[in-house]
Amino acid sequence: MSVPTDKASIIKLLDDTLSRSPGEQTELVYIGQREATTRFAEDVIHQNMAAGDARVIVRLVKDGRVAISSTNDLTSAGLDRAMSDALQIAAWLAPDEGFPGFVQSPVAPVVEAFFPATADCSPAQRAGAVAAIVSAGRKSGIQSSGLYQTGTETIAVANSAGTRQFFAGTKAELSVSASDDPLLGQGWSTAAQRNVALIDAESIGRVAIDKAVRSRNPIAIPAGDYTVILEPAAVGQLLLFLGFLAFSGKSFAQGRGVFSGKLGETVTGANITIHEDPFLPEYPGVPFDYEGIPKQKVVLIENGIARGVVHDTRTAKMAGGTSTGHALPADNARGPYPKNLTLLPGTATMEEMIASMARGLLITHFWYLNYLNPMKAQVSGSTRDGTFLIANGAIMGPVKNLRATPAILEAFARAEQIGRERVFYPQYSAMMFVPAMKIAGFPFVEDTE
């Protein structure tokens, strides 16, 4: 079934559906996407696929009861069935005393996030990039694997209070893993842009291949506390977990967040400032949330001091504040979290950070990072795809991977240097704009393979 993709058709679809709603209040959220993916492994493309889908999430209020349903049947009959389902669900629910009600929001700012070159990127173009990466790897005896994905995202919100929002954007992501299994050489690199023309595939491939070559024959080192240089992706992975554990308005309002009761207190070193900024011109985010509230730039940590969290309308009501425009789709249970995190840069180059280190580790990124102690923002995960020993200001060689258990804010409190260059790192539909960071006393509990 074809689905609408332009603003006028989508808003008309939502308007027509709202006019037939049996609810006292109704919210409709349209989420559409097209994704084209080229996957390659051991130098061979093994999958080329393209997929598209769109769905509408219905949130309907009847007698104070709030029910949710969704459908990807965008015919009138399909949408009416989704509203009928929500009405039947509402009859079985208790009145929702915490529901703040729908509001009419001003139209969100327009951001430049749609690039035809990305939307129209062909399988041949992606295959050409893969061929260049594979060719470079073979010259070094390295096999390459990875994923090159391009696509579009379309989001629209309409509610019975009068809100109408629309966004269309493109996205391109390339991830390259390079390996030399017999000698345990492994490397990785990634890039993300709205405009595919800004993805330098050969450069991304060279970084991964170089790491794999330099990672051959790693030695084991004992677990313990080390000074580390985290490359931007590793910083981004830690920052993403802060988004869940510290910056979410839901956990904050429920008193189980790391920032609960701590706003205004020092939580990291004074050289750490973190914003939620959906309006970065280099990679603009969706300018409104899934309730149709225009997003705000939020200062989360300023010079080491906890300053704020992000809210949707429900958690803002719980906390006695206002929404910052960070609601997720209504059918999620997590609550709001930031999706455009930026950590302000420092002044150091990577070379300066390495030269300043007497002994420590250079870390590419982490693997299977997960919660360990949420109330301390402590996580656990293994280093991966390029871990190197530094001694006397120079990289000495590769080491086997280690399992790290940092408490993120405590680690950021020990940040000695911050890189002056930043890159975009994507994960779990969030985008981080982050520099490298040198941190003292980073804990490792065991070596891993």
Coordinates of C-alpha atoms in Angstrom, one line a residue:
M1 CA 0.0 0.0 0.0
S2 CA 1.3 3.4 -0.9
V3 CA 1.6 5.9 2.0
P4 CA 1.6 9.7 1.8
T5 CA 5.0 11.4 2.1
D6 CA 4.4 15.1 1.6
K7 CA 3.3 17.6 4.2
A8 CA -0.1 18.5 2.7
S9 CA -1.2 14.9 2.2
I10 CA -0.1 13.8 5.7
I11 CA -1.7 16.7 7.5
K12 CA -4.9 16.2 5.5
L13 CA -4.9 12.5 6.5
L14 CA -4.5 13.4 10.2
D15 CA -7.1 16.2 10.0
D16 CA -9.7 13.9 8.3
T17 CA -9.0 11.2 10.9
L18 CA -9.4 13.6 13.8
S19 CA -12.7 14.7 12.5
R20 CA -14.0 11.2 12.9
S21 CA -12.6 10.5 16.4
P22 CA -15.0 9.2 19.1
G23 CA -12.8 10.6 21.8
E24 CA -13.1 13.8 23.9
Q25 CA -9.5 14.5 23.1
T26 CA -7.4 12.8 20.4
E27 CA -3.7 12.9 19.4
L28 CA -2.4 11.4 16.2
V29 CA 1.3 10.9 15.5
Y30 CA 2.5 9.9 12.0
I31 CA 5.9 8.2 11.8
G32 CA 7.1 7.2 8.4
Q33 CA 10.5 6.0 7.2
R34 CA 12.3 4.6 4.2
E35 CA 15.6 2.8 4.7
A36 CA 18.0 1.5 2.1
T37 CA 20.8 -0.8 3.5
T38 CA 23.9 -2.3 2.1
R39 CA 25.6 -4.8 4.4
F40 CA 29.0 -6.4 3.7
A41 CA 31.0 -9.0 5.5
E42 CA 34.5 -10.5 4.8
D43 CA 34.8 -8.2 1.7
V44 CA 31.5 -9.3 0.1
I45 CA 28.2 -7.4 -0.1
H46 CA 25.7 -10.0 1.1
Q47 CA 22.6 -7.8 1.4
N48 CA 21.0 -4.9 -0.4
M49 CA 17.6 -4.1 0.8
A50 CA 15.1 -1.2 0.9
A51 CA 12.1 -1.0 3.1
G52 CA 9.5 1.6 3.9
D53 CA 6.6 1.8 6.4
A54 CA 4.4 4.4 8.1
R55 CA 2.2 4.1 11.1
V56 CA -0.1 6.3 13.1
I57 CA -0.2 6.2 16.9
V58 CA -3.6 7.1 18.3
R59 CA -3.9 8.5 21.8
L60 CA -7.5 9.0 22.8
V61 CA -9.1 10.4 25.9
K62 CA -12.6 9.3 27.1
D63 CA -14.0 10.1 30.5
G64 CA -10.5 10.9 31.8
R65 CA -9.2 7.5 30.6
V66 CA -6.3 7.6 28.2
A67 CA -5.7 4.8 25.8
I68 CA -3.2 4.1 23.0
S69 CA -3.4 2.1 19.8
S70 CA -1.4 2.1 16.6
T71 CA -1.7 0.9 13.0
N72 CA 0.1 0.9 9.7
D73 CA -3.2 0.5 7.8
L74 CA -3.6 4.1 6.8
T75 CA -6.9 3.7 5.0
S76 CA -9.9 5.4 6.5
A77 CA -11.1 2.0 7.7
G78 CA -7.8 1.1 9.2
L79 CA -7.5 4.4 11.1
D80 CA -11.1 4.2 12.3
R81 CA -10.4 0.7 13.6
A82 CA -7.3 2.0 15.5
M83 CA -9.5 4.7 17.1
S84 CA -12.2 2.2 17.9
D85 CA -9.6 -0.1 19.5
A86 CA -8.3 2.8 21.7
L87 CA -11.9 3.6 22.7
Q88 CA -12.5 0.0 23.8
I89 CA -9.2 -0.1 25.7
A90 CA -10.1 3.1 27.5
A91 CA -13.3 1.5 28.8
W92 CA -11.1 -1.0 30.8
L93 CA -8.7 1.6 32.2
A94 CA -8.9 3.8 35.4
P95 CA -9.1 7.5 35.0
D96 CA -5.6 8.9 34.5
E97 CA -5.2 11.6 37.2
G98 CA -1.7 12.5 35.9
F99 CA -2.7 13.1 32.3
P100 CA -1.9 16.8 31.6
G101 CA -4.2 17.1 28.5
F102 CA -3.3 18.0 25.0
V103 CA -2.4 21.6 24.2
Q104 CA -2.2 23.7 21.0
S105 CA 1.5 24.3 20.4
P106 CA 3.1 27.0 18.2
V107 CA 4.5 25.8 14.9
A108 CA 8.1 24.5 15.5
P109 CA 11.1 26.2 13.7
V110 CA 11.9 24.8 10.3
V111 CA 15.3 23.1 10.1
E112 CA 17.3 22.1 7.0
A113 CA 17.4 18.3 7.4
F114 CA 16.3 16.9 4.1
F115 CA 18.9 16.3 1.4
P116 CA 17.8 14.8 -1.9
A117 CA 21.3 13.3 -2.4
T118 CA 20.6 11.1 0.6
A119 CA 17.0 10.3 -0.2
D120 CA 18.0 9.2 -3.7
C121 CA 21.3 7.5 -2.8
S122 CA 21.4 4.3 -5.0
P123 CA 22.6 0.8 -4.2
A124 CA 25.3 1.4 -6.8
Q125 CA 26.6 4.5 -4.9
R126 CA 26.7 2.5 -1.6
A127 CA 28.4 -0.4 -3.4
G128 CA 31.0 1.9 -4.8
A129 CA 31.9 3.1 -1.3
V130 CA 32.1 -0.4 -0.1
A131 CA 34.4 -1.4 -3.0
A132 CA 36.8 1.4 -2.1
I133 CA 36.9 0.3 1.5
V134 CA 37.4 -3.4 0.6
S135 CA 40.2 -2.5 -1.9
A136 CA 42.1 -0.5 0.7
G137 CA 41.7 -3.3 3.3
R138 CA 43.0 -6.0 0.9
K139 CA 46.2 -4.0 0.3
S140 CA 46.9 -4.5 4.1
G141 CA 45.6 -8.1 4.3
I142 CA 42.6 -6.9 6.2
Q143 CA 39.0 -8.0 5.6
S144 CA 36.2 -5.4 5.9
S145 CA 32.6 -5.7 7.1
G146 CA 30.0 -3.2 7.9
L147 CA 26.8 -1.4 7.0
Y148 CA 26.0 1.6 4.9
Q149 CA 22.5 2.9 5.4
T150 CA 20.6 5.9 3.9
G151 CA 17.0 6.9 4.3
T152 CA 14.3 9.3 5.2
E153 CA 12.2 10.0 8.2
T154 CA 8.9 11.8 8.3
I155 CA 7.1 12.8 11.5
A156 CA 3.8 14.7 11.9
V157 CA 1.7 15.4 14.9
A158 CA -1.9 16.6 15.1
N159 CA -4.2 16.8 18.1
S160 CA -7.8 17.9 18.8
A161 CA -6.4 21.0 20.6
G162 CA -5.2 22.4 17.3
T163 CA -1.5 21.4 17.2
R164 CA -0.1 20.7 13.7
Q165 CA 3.6 19.8 13.2
F166 CA 5.5 18.3 10.3
F167 CA 9.1 17.3 9.8
A168 CA 10.9 15.5 7.0
G169 CA 14.6 14.6 7.1
T170 CA 17.3 12.3 5.7
K171 CA 20.0 10.4 7.4
A172 CA 23.1 8.5 6.3
E173 CA 25.2 6.2 8.5
L174 CA 28.3 4.2 7.6
S175 CA 29.9 1.7 10.0
V176 CA 33.1 -0.2 9.1
S177 CA 34.6 -3.1 11.0
A178 CA 38.0 -4.3 9.8
S179 CA 39.6 -7.6 11.0
D180 CA 42.5 -9.9 10.7
D181 CA 41.2 -12.9 12.8
P182 CA 44.3 -15.1 12.9
L183 CA 46.3 -12.3 14.4
L184 CA 43.4 -10.7 16.3
G185 CA 43.7 -7.4 14.6
Q186 CA 40.5 -5.5 14.8
G187 CA 39.5 -2.0 13.9
W188 CA 36.3 0.1 13.6
S189 CA 35.1 3.5 12.6
T190 CA 31.7 5.1 11.9
A191 CA 30.2 8.3 10.6
A192 CA 26.7 9.9 10.4
Q193 CA 25.3 12.9 8.5
R194 CA 22.1 14.2 7.2
N195 CA 23.8 14.8 3.8
V196 CA 25.3 11.6 2.4
A197 CA 27.7 13.8 0.4
L198 CA 29.5 14.5 3.7
I199 CA 30.2 10.8 4.4
D200 CA 33.9 10.2 3.4
A201 CA 33.7 6.5 3.0
E202 CA 37.4 6.0 2.1
S203 CA 38.5 8.0 5.1
I204 CA 36.2 6.0 7.5
G205 CA 37.5 2.8 6.0
R206 CA 41.1 3.9 6.4
V207 CA 40.7 4.6 10.1
A208 CA 39.2 1.1 10.7
I209 CA 41.8 -0.6 8.6
D210 CA 44.7 1.2 10.2
K211 CA 43.4 0.2 13.6
A212 CA 43.1 -3.4 12.6
V213 CA 46.7 -3.4 11.3
R214 CA 48.0 -1.8 14.5
S215 CA 45.9 -4.2 16.6
R216 CA 47.7 -7.3 15.5
N217 CA 49.2 -9.6 18.2
P218 CA 47.8 -7.8 21.3
I219 CA 49.4 -8.4 24.7
A220 CA 47.5 -9.0 27.9
I221 CA 47.7 -6.4 30.7
P222 CA 46.4 -6.7 34.2
A223 CA 43.1 -5.2 35.2
G224 CA 43.2 -2.1 37.4
D225 CA 42.7 1.7 37.2
Y226 CA 44.3 3.3 34.1
T227 CA 44.5 6.8 32.7
V228 CA 42.6 6.5 29.4
I229 CA 42.0 8.5 26.2
L230 CA 38.5 7.8 25.0
E231 CA 38.0 8.5 21.4
P232 CA 34.7 10.4 20.6
A233 CA 32.6 7.2 20.0
A234 CA 33.5 5.9 23.5
V235 CA 32.6 9.3 25.0
G236 CA 29.4 9.2 23.1
Q237 CA 28.5 5.8 24.4
L238 CA 28.9 7.0 28.0
L239 CA 27.0 10.2 27.2
L240 CA 24.1 8.2 25.8
F241 CA 23.7 6.3 29.1
L242 CA 23.7 9.6 31.0
G243 CA 20.7 10.5 28.8
F244 CA 18.8 7.6 30.3
L245 CA 20.1 7.7 33.8
A246 CA 20.6 11.4 34.6
F247 CA 18.8 13.6 32.0
S248 CA 15.4 11.9 31.8
G249 CA 12.6 13.8 33.3
K250 CA 10.7 10.6 34.2
S251 CA 13.4 9.1 36.4
F252 CA 14.1 12.6 37.8
A253 CA 10.5 13.2 38.7
Q254 CA 10.1 9.8 40.3
G255 CA 13.2 10.4 42.5
R256 CA 15.2 7.5 41.0
G257 CA 17.4 9.6 38.6
V258 CA 21.0 10.5 39.2
F259 CA 20.0 14.2 39.1
S260 CA 17.0 13.8 41.5
G261 CA 17.5 16.4 44.3
K262 CA 20.9 17.4 42.9
L263 CA 20.2 20.2 40.5
G264 CA 22.7 23.0 41.3
E265 CA 25.2 20.6 42.7
T266 CA 28.7 19.9 41.3
V267 CA 28.5 16.5 39.6
T268 CA 31.6 16.5 37.3
G269 CA 34.8 18.5 36.7
A270 CA 34.4 22.2 35.8
N271 CA 35.6 21.4 32.3
I272 CA 32.4 19.5 31.5
T273 CA 29.4 21.2 29.9
I274 CA 26.7 19.2 28.2
H275 CA 23.7 20.5 26.3
E276 CA 20.7 18.9 24.6
D277 CA 20.7 20.9 21.4
P278 CA 18.3 19.9 18.6
F279 CA 19.2 22.8 16.5
L280 CA 22.9 22.2 15.7
P281 CA 23.2 23.3 12.1
E282 CA 25.6 20.5 11.3
Y283 CA 23.0 17.9 12.2
P284 CA 19.6 19.4 13.1
G285 CA 17.2 17.2 15.1
V286 CA 13.5 16.9 14.8
P287 CA 12.4 20.4 16.0
F288 CA 9.3 19.1 18.0
D289 CA 8.5 16.0 20.0
Y290 CA 5.9 13.3 19.7
E291 CA 3.4 15.5 21.5
G292 CA 4.0 18.3 19.0
I293 CA 5.7 20.5 21.6
P294 CA 8.6 22.5 20.0
K295 CA 11.9 21.4 21.4
Q296 CA 14.1 23.6 23.6
K297 CA 17.8 23.7 24.0
V298 CA 18.5 22.5 27.5
V299 CA 21.6 23.0 29.6
L300 CA 22.1 19.7 31.4
I301 CA 25.6 20.2 33.0
E302 CA 27.3 23.6 33.0
N303 CA 30.9 23.8 34.1
G304 CA 30.4 20.6 36.1
I305 CA 27.1 21.7 37.8
A306 CA 23.9 19.8 37.2
R307 CA 21.5 22.3 35.6
G308 CA 18.5 20.5 34.1
V309 CA 16.7 17.5 32.7
V310 CA 14.4 17.1 29.7
H311 CA 10.6 16.7 30.1
D312 CA 7.5 15.8 28.3
T313 CA 4.1 17.2 29.5
R314 CA 3.5 14.4 32.0
T315 CA 6.9 14.5 33.7
A316 CA 6.9 18.3 33.6
K317 CA 3.6 18.2 35.5
M318 CA 5.1 15.7 38.0
A319 CA 8.1 17.9 38.5
G320 CA 6.2 21.2 38.6
G321 CA 7.8 22.5 35.5
T322 CA 7.1 22.8 31.8
S323 CA 7.8 20.5 28.9
T324 CA 11.1 21.0 27.1
G325 CA 9.7 19.1 24.0
H326 CA 11.2 15.7 24.5
A327 CA 8.3 13.3 24.6
L328 CA 8.8 9.9 23.0
P329 CA 6.0 8.2 21.1
A330 CA 3.1 7.5 23.5
D331 CA 3.4 3.8 23.2
N332 CA 6.8 3.8 25.0
A333 CA 7.3 3.3 28.7
R334 CA 10.8 4.9 29.1
G335 CA 9.7 8.5 29.3
P336 CA 11.5 11.5 27.8
Y337 CA 15.2 11.5 27.1
P338 CA 17.5 13.8 25.1
K339 CA 18.3 12.8 21.5
N340 CA 20.7 15.5 20.4
L341 CA 23.4 15.6 23.1
T342 CA 26.5 17.8 22.7
L343 CA 29.6 17.9 24.9
L344 CA 31.4 21.1 24.5
P345 CA 35.0 20.8 23.2
G346 CA 38.3 21.6 24.9
T347 CA 41.5 22.7 23.4
A348 CA 43.7 19.6 23.2
T349 CA 44.6 17.7 20.0
M350 CA 44.8 13.9 20.1
E351 CA 48.5 14.2 19.7
E352 CA 48.8 16.5 22.7
M353 CA 46.7 14.1 24.8
I354 CA 48.9 11.1 23.9
A355 CA 52.1 13.1 24.4
S356 CA 51.0 14.1 27.9
M357 CA 50.4 10.5 29.1
A358 CA 53.0 8.7 31.1
R359 CA 51.2 5.4 31.0
G360 CA 47.6 4.5 30.0
L361 CA 45.3 3.3 27.3
L362 CA 43.8 4.6 24.1
I363 CA 40.2 3.2 23.6
T364 CA 38.3 3.2 20.3
H365 CA 34.9 2.3 21.8
F366 CA 33.0 -0.1 24.1
W367 CA 31.0 -3.2 23.3
Y368 CA 27.8 -4.3 25.0
L369 CA 27.8 -1.4 27.4
N370 CA 25.0 -1.8 29.9
Y371 CA 23.7 -0.8 33.3
L372 CA 25.6 -1.8 36.4
N373 CA 24.4 0.7 39.1
P374 CA 21.8 3.1 37.7
M375 CA 21.8 5.4 40.8
K376 CA 25.5 6.0 40.3
A377 CA 25.3 6.1 36.5
Q378 CA 27.6 3.2 36.6
V379 CA 27.9 0.9 33.5
S380 CA 29.8 -2.1 32.4
G381 CA 31.2 -3.0 29.0
S382 CA 34.3 -4.3 27.2
T383 CA 36.7 -2.3 25.1
R384 CA 36.6 -3.2 21.4
D385 CA 38.2 -2.8 18.0
G386 CA 41.4 -1.1 18.9
T387 CA 42.8 -0.8 22.5
F388 CA 46.4 0.5 22.7
L389 CA 48.9 0.9 25.5
I390 CA 50.5 4.3 25.8
A391 CA 53.8 4.8 27.6
N392 CA 56.0 7.9 27.9
G393 CA 53.9 9.9 25.5
A394 CA 53.8 7.4 22.6
I395 CA 51.6 4.5 21.5
M396 CA 53.5 1.3 22.3
G397 CA 51.2 -1.3 20.8
P398 CA 47.9 -3.2 21.1
V399 CA 46.5 -4.8 24.2
K400 CA 43.8 -7.3 24.7
N401 CA 40.4 -6.0 25.5
L402 CA 39.4 -5.2 29.1
R403 CA 36.0 -4.9 30.9
A404 CA 35.4 -1.4 32.2
T405 CA 33.0 -0.5 35.0
P406 CA 33.0 3.3 35.1
A407 CA 30.6 5.5 37.1
I408 CA 30.1 8.0 34.3
L409 CA 29.8 11.2 36.3
E410 CA 32.8 10.2 38.5
A411 CA 34.8 9.5 35.4
F412 CA 33.9 12.8 33.9
A413 CA 35.0 14.5 37.2
R414 CA 38.5 13.2 36.5
A415 CA 38.7 14.4 32.9
E416 CA 42.1 16.0 32.5
Q417 CA 41.9 17.0 28.9
I418 CA 39.1 17.4 26.3
G419 CA 39.6 17.3 22.6
R420 CA 39.0 20.3 20.4
E421 CA 37.6 18.3 17.5
R422 CA 34.1 16.8 17.7
V423 CA 32.3 14.2 15.6
F424 CA 28.8 12.9 15.4
Y425 CA 28.1 9.5 16.9
P426 CA 24.7 7.8 16.5
Q427 CA 23.2 5.2 18.7
Y428 CA 19.6 4.1 19.6
S429 CA 18.0 6.9 17.5
A430 CA 20.0 9.5 19.4
M431 CA 22.8 11.6 18.1
M432 CA 25.9 12.7 20.1
F433 CA 28.3 15.4 19.1
V434 CA 31.4 14.7 21.1
P435 CA 35.1 15.1 21.4
A436 CA 37.8 12.8 22.7
M437 CA 38.6 12.9 26.4
K438 CA 41.5 12.0 28.7
I439 CA 40.4 10.6 32.0
A440 CA 42.4 9.5 35.0
G441 CA 41.6 6.5 37.2
F442 CA 39.3 4.7 34.7
P443 CA 38.5 1.3 36.3
F444 CA 38.9 -2.1 34.5
V445 CA 37.9 -5.3 36.3
E446 CA 39.1 -8.1 34.0
D447 CA 40.5 -8.8 30.7
T448 CA 38.3 -10.2 27.9
E449 CA 38.9 -11.8 24.5

